[in-house]
Amino acid sequence: MDPYYFWTNGEKADRQGITENLYVQGYLQFWDDLLRRHPGLQIDSCASGGRRNDLETLRRALPLLRDDHLFEPIGQQGHTYGISCWIPFTGTLAGPSKIFKDQPVVPVDPYFFRSHMAPCVIIALDMRERTLDYEKLRRLVGQFQRIAPFYLADYYPLAPYSLDPKVWIAWQFDRPETGEGIVQAFRRKEAPVVSTKFKLQGLDAKATYEVDNLDGGKESRTGRQLMEEGLSMDSKEAPASFIFAYKKKS
């Protein structure tokens, strides 16, 4: 429901906001009492998609569904890019999916699935659908499980924010205490640039890092090289997605 009408209906001009104030106090007290009576209770704050991502709610709950805009790769990339600056733990649905009667079956696609990777991923999957490539799906889920802990690490956007289908977008999560991290990058469907580089952040310039491309291949680079020259990636196909995991060696 949209409560604004009920908050303001009947209030005098010099009393606007009083009902809203009392409502919010009651809402927060209700959740505080639940947590007091049930220590350790986990509350999902999903409310019509991102309607309760305020600081007081985030002290008490987690948005396990961060928005109702689902199953669209560029929008999901934008969600992860922006919300990671403010909220360390959020969730979303990931396909392939057919949760609505007239919705077509989405094939297992790395670009689509990786665009939906977030700290919490709810796999929306109809197990009765026998045409899906379950082996590929297992590999993608395994990749998510490998990188999931890094979503709580330091966050660095590596490209300007954009929903333009003609650009690349990328970000990095880094654990300085262990010298590890991940990089995710996406070449969108209409991006004309085949090859690009993204300069990483927060590394030890004098150290050597082993960089593992989760699609295959490893290389050793110094922190200075990764930060000044950048991490290279290219794809003749678009859209395309990349996941790199790196670890400090020395």
Tab-separated table of C-alpha atoms in Angstrom:
chain	number	residue	atom	x	y	z
A	1	MET	CA	0.000	0.000	0.000
A	2	ASP	CA	0.992	3.643	-0.421
A	3	PRO	CA	0.461	5.190	3.025
A	4	TYR	CA	0.934	8.859	2.159
A	5	TYR	CA	-2.787	9.458	1.520
A	6	PHE	CA	-3.711	7.987	4.900
A	7	TRP	CA	-1.000	9.973	6.671
A	8	THR	CA	-2.210	13.306	5.300
A	9	ASN	CA	-5.961	12.799	4.921
A	10	GLY	CA	-7.794	14.902	7.481
A	11	GLU	CA	-4.711	16.616	8.876
A	12	LYS	CA	-4.843	20.382	9.234
A	13	ALA	CA	-2.304	22.508	7.383
A	14	ASP	CA	-0.313	23.158	10.552
A	15	ARG	CA	-0.362	19.461	11.528
A	16	GLN	CA	0.976	17.911	8.329
A	17	GLY	CA	3.437	15.116	9.174
A	18	ILE	CA	2.151	14.307	12.661
A	19	THR	CA	0.339	11.127	11.614
A	20	GLU	CA	3.328	10.012	9.557
A	21	ASN	CA	5.640	10.622	12.503
A	22	LEU	CA	3.479	8.551	14.860
A	23	TYR	CA	3.079	5.804	12.240
A	24	VAL	CA	6.835	5.488	11.751
A	25	GLN	CA	7.438	5.439	15.505
A	26	GLY	CA	4.894	2.643	15.861
A	27	TYR	CA	6.348	0.704	12.940
A	28	LEU	CA	9.867	0.831	14.398
A	29	GLN	CA	8.608	-0.027	17.894
A	30	PHE	CA	6.754	-3.033	16.486
A	31	TRP	CA	9.948	-4.415	14.954
A	32	ASP	CA	11.974	-3.584	18.064
A	33	ASP	CA	9.540	-5.569	20.175
A	34	LEU	CA	9.744	-8.525	17.805
A	35	LEU	CA	13.537	-8.488	18.000
A	36	ARG	CA	13.448	-8.132	21.793
A	37	ARG	CA	11.110	-11.100	22.173
A	38	HIS	CA	12.902	-13.198	19.552
A	39	PRO	CA	16.664	-12.466	19.648
A	40	GLY	CA	18.311	-13.371	16.366
A	41	LEU	CA	15.105	-12.982	14.383
A	42	GLN	CA	15.846	-12.163	10.743
A	43	ILE	CA	13.443	-9.685	9.135
A	44	ASP	CA	13.145	-9.133	5.380
A	45	SER	CA	12.361	-5.474	4.753
A	46	CYS	CA	11.196	-5.890	1.150
A	47	ALA	CA	8.284	-3.501	0.679
A	48	SER	CA	7.094	-3.220	-2.897
A	49	GLY	CA	10.706	-3.053	-3.963
A	50	GLY	CA	13.114	-0.790	-2.114
A	51	ARG	CA	10.474	1.203	-0.232
A	52	ARG	CA	12.073	0.737	3.193
A	53	ASN	CA	15.787	1.170	2.552
A	54	ASP	CA	16.046	3.898	5.188
A	55	LEU	CA	18.713	3.880	7.882
A	56	GLU	CA	16.421	3.045	10.804
A	57	THR	CA	14.882	0.080	8.974
A	58	LEU	CA	18.329	-1.145	7.919
A	59	ARG	CA	19.341	-1.248	11.592
A	60	ARG	CA	16.620	-3.836	12.135
A	61	ALA	CA	16.202	-5.748	8.867
A	62	LEU	CA	17.660	-6.632	5.476
A	63	PRO	CA	16.214	-5.975	1.987
A	64	LEU	CA	16.321	-9.516	0.642
A	65	LEU	CA	14.436	-8.286	-2.421
A	66	ARG	CA	15.871	-4.871	-3.114
A	67	ASP	CA	13.485	-3.902	-5.917
A	68	ASP	CA	10.540	-5.214	-7.926
A	69	HIS	CA	12.350	-4.463	-11.194
A	70	LEU	CA	13.420	-8.036	-11.939
A	71	PHE	CA	14.823	-10.257	-14.674
A	72	GLU	CA	16.368	-7.399	-16.672
A	73	PRO	CA	20.190	-7.397	-16.779
A	74	ILE	CA	21.047	-3.702	-17.175
A	75	GLY	CA	18.649	-2.684	-14.412
A	76	GLN	CA	20.151	-5.289	-12.082
A	77	GLN	CA	23.664	-4.118	-12.897
A	78	GLY	CA	22.557	-0.604	-12.011
A	79	HIS	CA	21.079	-1.799	-8.731
A	80	THR	CA	24.286	-3.534	-7.648
A	81	TYR	CA	26.453	-0.623	-8.799
A	82	GLY	CA	24.498	2.006	-6.874
A	83	ILE	CA	23.236	0.230	-3.789
A	84	SER	CA	26.680	-1.202	-2.967
A	85	CYS	CA	27.794	2.340	-2.087
A	86	TRP	CA	25.321	2.414	0.788
A	87	ILE	CA	23.963	-1.004	1.759
A	88	PRO	CA	26.361	-3.953	2.162
A	89	PHE	CA	23.765	-6.732	2.087
A	90	THR	CA	20.842	-6.889	-0.337
A	91	GLY	CA	19.086	-9.561	-2.354
A	92	THR	CA	17.394	-10.133	-5.657
A	93	LEU	CA	15.928	-12.885	-7.805
A	94	ALA	CA	18.021	-14.617	-10.452
A	95	GLY	CA	16.809	-16.673	-13.380
A	96	PRO	CA	16.263	-18.655	-15.450
A	97	SER	CA	12.720	-18.110	-14.369
A	98	LYS	CA	9.139	-18.828	-15.204
A	99	ILE	CA	7.296	-17.744	-12.089
A	100	PHE	CA	4.400	-16.129	-13.925
A	101	LYS	CA	1.919	-18.057	-16.056
A	102	ASP	CA	2.588	-16.341	-19.365
A	103	GLN	CA	6.290	-15.685	-18.842
A	104	PRO	CA	8.595	-17.405	-21.359
A	105	VAL	CA	11.351	-19.702	-20.149
A	106	VAL	CA	14.656	-17.819	-19.929
A	107	PRO	CA	17.595	-19.983	-21.034
A	108	VAL	CA	20.634	-20.360	-18.810
A	109	ASP	CA	22.859	-17.460	-19.841
A	110	PRO	CA	26.027	-16.289	-18.019
A	111	TYR	CA	25.478	-12.595	-18.836
A	112	PHE	CA	21.889	-12.714	-17.576
A	113	PHE	CA	22.697	-14.705	-14.428
A	114	ARG	CA	25.825	-12.753	-13.490
A	115	SER	CA	23.954	-9.464	-13.889
A	116	HIS	CA	21.722	-10.650	-11.046
A	117	MET	CA	24.546	-11.699	-8.716
A	118	ALA	CA	24.255	-9.904	-5.379
A	119	PRO	CA	25.056	-10.640	-1.725
A	120	CYS	CA	21.826	-12.661	-1.511
A	121	VAL	CA	20.539	-14.433	-4.618
A	122	ILE	CA	17.182	-16.179	-4.673
A	123	ILE	CA	17.188	-18.675	-7.543
A	124	ALA	CA	13.827	-18.396	-9.298
A	125	LEU	CA	13.586	-21.713	-11.040
A	126	ASP	CA	10.828	-24.089	-12.066
A	127	MET	CA	12.431	-27.503	-11.600
A	128	ARG	CA	9.727	-29.054	-13.768
A	129	GLU	CA	11.288	-27.348	-16.792
A	130	ARG	CA	13.458	-30.075	-18.374
A	131	THR	CA	14.861	-28.036	-21.270
A	132	LEU	CA	17.270	-25.973	-19.151
A	133	ASP	CA	21.032	-26.515	-19.166
A	134	TYR	CA	21.340	-27.504	-15.519
A	135	GLU	CA	25.063	-28.247	-15.791
A	136	LYS	CA	25.746	-24.669	-16.896
A	137	LEU	CA	23.474	-23.411	-14.121
A	138	ARG	CA	25.447	-25.414	-11.557
A	139	ARG	CA	28.678	-23.804	-12.763
A	140	LEU	CA	27.191	-20.320	-12.478
A	141	VAL	CA	25.831	-21.018	-8.997
A	142	GLY	CA	29.262	-22.352	-8.034
A	143	GLN	CA	30.863	-19.125	-9.267
A	144	PHE	CA	28.400	-17.115	-7.216
A	145	GLN	CA	29.163	-19.148	-4.107
A	146	ARG	CA	32.861	-18.488	-4.643
A	147	ILE	CA	32.544	-14.711	-4.922
A	148	ALA	CA	29.576	-14.105	-2.586
A	149	PRO	CA	31.675	-13.396	0.557
A	150	PHE	CA	33.414	-10.519	-1.233
A	151	TYR	CA	30.205	-8.504	-1.488
A	152	LEU	CA	30.828	-7.479	2.133
A	153	ALA	CA	34.306	-6.152	1.275
A	154	ASP	CA	35.433	-2.649	0.243
A	155	TYR	CA	33.589	-1.509	-2.865
A	156	TYR	CA	35.035	0.402	-5.824
A	157	PRO	CA	33.081	1.392	-8.953
A	158	LEU	CA	35.472	1.050	-11.908
A	159	ALA	CA	33.409	2.831	-14.578
A	160	PRO	CA	30.867	5.659	-14.564
A	161	TYR	CA	27.319	4.727	-13.640
A	162	SER	CA	25.155	4.263	-16.712
A	163	LEU	CA	22.118	2.382	-17.998
A	164	ASP	CA	23.217	2.981	-21.586
A	165	PRO	CA	23.234	-0.317	-23.550
A	166	LYS	CA	26.238	0.973	-25.541
A	167	VAL	CA	28.808	0.966	-22.715
A	168	TRP	CA	30.825	-1.341	-20.474
A	169	ILE	CA	30.325	-1.247	-16.713
A	170	ALA	CA	32.482	-2.743	-13.948
A	171	TRP	CA	33.135	-2.786	-10.218
A	172	GLN	CA	35.514	-4.275	-7.684
A	173	PHE	CA	35.198	-5.676	-4.165
A	174	ASP	CA	38.474	-5.826	-2.227
A	175	ARG	CA	39.568	-7.320	1.099
A	176	PRO	CA	42.721	-5.447	2.089
A	177	GLU	CA	43.165	-7.580	5.204
A	178	THR	CA	43.612	-10.742	3.095
A	179	GLY	CA	44.823	-9.266	-0.201
A	180	GLU	CA	41.937	-10.794	-2.115
A	181	GLY	CA	39.104	-9.478	-4.215
A	182	ILE	CA	36.909	-9.797	-7.265
A	183	VAL	CA	36.123	-7.776	-10.362
A	184	GLN	CA	32.871	-7.997	-12.315
A	185	ALA	CA	32.515	-6.410	-15.735
A	186	PHE	CA	29.862	-6.362	-18.436
A	187	ARG	CA	29.957	-5.505	-22.118
A	188	ARG	CA	26.395	-4.532	-22.884
A	189	LYS	CA	24.530	-5.589	-25.989
A	190	GLU	CA	25.153	-2.495	-28.100
A	191	ALA	CA	28.630	-1.609	-26.812
A	192	PRO	CA	30.867	-1.120	-29.875
A	193	VAL	CA	34.145	-1.403	-27.927
A	194	VAL	CA	35.476	-4.963	-28.120
A	195	SER	CA	38.423	-4.636	-25.733
A	196	THR	CA	38.921	-2.442	-22.673
A	197	LYS	CA	40.845	-2.088	-19.413
A	198	PHE	CA	39.709	-1.201	-15.913
A	199	LYS	CA	42.123	0.213	-13.353
A	200	LEU	CA	41.762	-1.544	-10.013
A	201	GLN	CA	41.797	0.224	-6.667
A	202	GLY	CA	43.141	-0.334	-3.167
A	203	LEU	CA	45.913	-2.813	-4.011
A	204	ASP	CA	49.477	-3.058	-2.735
A	205	ALA	CA	51.520	-1.518	-5.543
A	206	LYS	CA	54.656	-3.532	-4.674
A	207	ALA	CA	52.919	-6.893	-4.333
A	208	THR	CA	52.282	-9.534	-6.970
A	209	TYR	CA	48.743	-10.763	-7.494
A	210	GLU	CA	47.480	-13.929	-9.135
A	211	VAL	CA	44.437	-13.052	-11.231
A	212	ASP	CA	42.024	-15.884	-12.022
A	213	ASN	CA	39.516	-15.487	-14.847
A	214	LEU	CA	36.584	-17.655	-13.760
A	215	ASP	CA	35.951	-18.510	-17.407
A	216	GLY	CA	39.494	-19.870	-17.709
A	217	GLY	CA	43.041	-18.594	-17.539
A	218	LYS	CA	45.339	-17.118	-14.907
A	219	GLU	CA	48.022	-14.455	-14.909
A	220	SER	CA	50.340	-12.760	-12.439
A	221	ARG	CA	50.419	-8.963	-12.280
A	222	THR	CA	51.816	-6.479	-9.834
A	223	GLY	CA	49.470	-4.255	-7.891
A	224	ARG	CA	51.019	-1.255	-9.635
A	225	GLN	CA	50.259	-2.740	-13.057
A	226	LEU	CA	46.664	-3.510	-12.123
A	227	MET	CA	46.119	-0.026	-10.725
A	228	GLU	CA	47.989	2.003	-13.343
A	229	GLU	CA	47.675	-0.053	-16.545
A	230	GLY	CA	44.433	-1.826	-15.679
A	231	LEU	CA	42.955	-5.289	-15.996
A	232	SER	CA	42.389	-6.188	-19.631
A	233	MET	CA	39.303	-7.926	-20.986
A	234	ASP	CA	37.844	-8.399	-24.417
A	235	SER	CA	34.951	-10.150	-26.083
A	236	LYS	CA	33.950	-10.422	-29.711
A	237	GLU	CA	30.405	-11.159	-28.567
A	238	ALA	CA	27.955	-8.791	-26.943
A	239	PRO	CA	26.505	-8.913	-24.422
A	240	ALA	CA	29.330	-10.474	-22.414
A	241	SER	CA	30.234	-10.815	-18.761
A	242	PHE	CA	33.464	-11.302	-16.832
A	243	ILE	CA	34.409	-12.344	-13.308
A	244	PHE	CA	37.990	-12.171	-12.070
A	245	ALA	CA	39.196	-13.266	-8.644
A	246	TYR	CA	42.618	-12.063	-7.477
A	247	LYS	CA	44.859	-12.933	-4.550
A	248	LYS	CA	48.034	-11.349	-3.236
A	249	LYS	CA	51.003	-13.676	-3.595
A	250	SER	CA	53.886	-11.642	-2.236
